[in-house]
XYZ file of C-alpha atoms in Angstrom:
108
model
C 130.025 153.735 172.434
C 129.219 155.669 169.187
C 127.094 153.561 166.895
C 127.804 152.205 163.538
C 125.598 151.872 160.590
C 125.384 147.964 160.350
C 123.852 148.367 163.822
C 120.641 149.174 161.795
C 118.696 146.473 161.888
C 118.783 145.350 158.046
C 121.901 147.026 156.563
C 124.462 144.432 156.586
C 127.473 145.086 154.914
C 126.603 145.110 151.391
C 124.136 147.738 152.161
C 126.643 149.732 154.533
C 129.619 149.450 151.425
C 126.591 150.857 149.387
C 125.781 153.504 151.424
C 129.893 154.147 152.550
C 130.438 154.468 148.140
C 127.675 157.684 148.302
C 130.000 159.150 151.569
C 127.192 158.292 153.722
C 129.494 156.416 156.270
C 128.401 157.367 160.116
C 124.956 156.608 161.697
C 124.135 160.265 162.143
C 125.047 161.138 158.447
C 122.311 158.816 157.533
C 119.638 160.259 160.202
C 120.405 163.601 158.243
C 120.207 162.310 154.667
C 117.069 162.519 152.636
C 115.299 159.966 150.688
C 115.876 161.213 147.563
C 119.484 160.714 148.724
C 119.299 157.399 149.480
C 116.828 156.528 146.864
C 119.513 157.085 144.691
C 121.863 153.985 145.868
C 121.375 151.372 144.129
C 119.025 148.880 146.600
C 117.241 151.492 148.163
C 113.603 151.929 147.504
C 111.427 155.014 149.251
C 110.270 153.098 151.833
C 113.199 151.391 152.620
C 115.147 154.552 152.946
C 112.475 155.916 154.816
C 112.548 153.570 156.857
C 116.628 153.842 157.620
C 116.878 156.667 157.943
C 113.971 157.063 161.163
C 116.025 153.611 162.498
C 119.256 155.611 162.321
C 117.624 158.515 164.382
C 116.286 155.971 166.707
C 119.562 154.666 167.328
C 121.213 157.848 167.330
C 118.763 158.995 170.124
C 118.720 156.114 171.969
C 122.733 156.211 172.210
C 122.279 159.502 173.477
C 124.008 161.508 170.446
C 122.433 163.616 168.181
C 123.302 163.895 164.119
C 125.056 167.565 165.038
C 127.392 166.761 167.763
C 128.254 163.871 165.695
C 128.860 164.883 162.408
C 129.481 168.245 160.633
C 126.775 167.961 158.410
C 125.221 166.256 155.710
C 126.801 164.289 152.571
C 127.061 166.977 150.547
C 129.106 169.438 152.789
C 132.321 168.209 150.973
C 130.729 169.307 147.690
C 129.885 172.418 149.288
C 133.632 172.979 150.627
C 134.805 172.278 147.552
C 133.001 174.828 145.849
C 133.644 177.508 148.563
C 137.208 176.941 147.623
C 136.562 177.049 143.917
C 134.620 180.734 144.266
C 137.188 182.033 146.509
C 140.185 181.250 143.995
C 138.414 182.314 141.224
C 136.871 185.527 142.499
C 139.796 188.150 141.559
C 139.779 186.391 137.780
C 136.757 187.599 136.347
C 137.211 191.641 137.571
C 140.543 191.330 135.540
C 139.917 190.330 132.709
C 136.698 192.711 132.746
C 134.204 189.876 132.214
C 131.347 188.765 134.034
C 131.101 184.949 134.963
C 129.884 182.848 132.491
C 129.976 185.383 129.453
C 131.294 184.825 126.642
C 131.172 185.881 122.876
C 129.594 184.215 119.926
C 131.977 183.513 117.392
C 129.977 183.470 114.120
C-alpha cells in the first residue's frame, strides 16, 4: 500500500492540510522538496523540515517506492508546465510585431 503523509510520525492533519495548501500532498513529493520549501509553511522550522523530509524518504524506502516512480516531480512542476505553455503561445507574438521580449519605449 502506497503511503500517506500523516504516516510521518508527527504530521497530523493540521500539518498535512498545511503542507496539502503548498501542493505538497504525496509522501514522495515531500522526500523531494527542499527545506527552504517547507520552511516556508507556516509551522515549519529548518530542523523540523529537515527532519520530514529524511522521515518521508525513510518511509518511502521502506515501502519499497521511490519519489520518481511515484510522483512526476517536485512541487513546482505545475509552475513549470504552466510556463511552458505560456512561452509556447506567446512565441510567434513578439517576431510580429518586430519586438524583442520585454522591450519597450520610454514615453517622456
Amino acid at each position: 500500500m502506497k503511503p500517506v503523509i500523516t504516516d510521518i510520525t508527527g504530521i497530523g492533519p493540521a500539518a498535512a492540510e498545511a503542507l496539502s495548501e503548498h501542493r505538497i500532498k504525496t509522501v514522495a513529493r515531500l522526500a523531494s522538496a527542499s527545506v527552504e520549501t517547507i520552511t516556508a509553511i507556516p509551522g515549519f522550522s529548518a530542523a523540523r523540515a529537515e527532519w520530514v523530509i529524511a522521515a518521508a524518504g525513510e518511509l518511502l524506502a521502506e515501502s519499497g517506492t521511490t519519489p520518481a516512480a511515484t510522483d512526476t516531480g517536485k512541487a513546482s512542476s505545475n509552475k513549470d508546465k504552466k510556463d511552458k505553455k505560456k512561452k509556447k503561445k506567446n512565441k510567434g507574438k513578439d517576431k510580429k510585431k518586430g519586438k524583442g521580449k520585454g522591450k519597450k519605449k520610454d514615453k517622456k
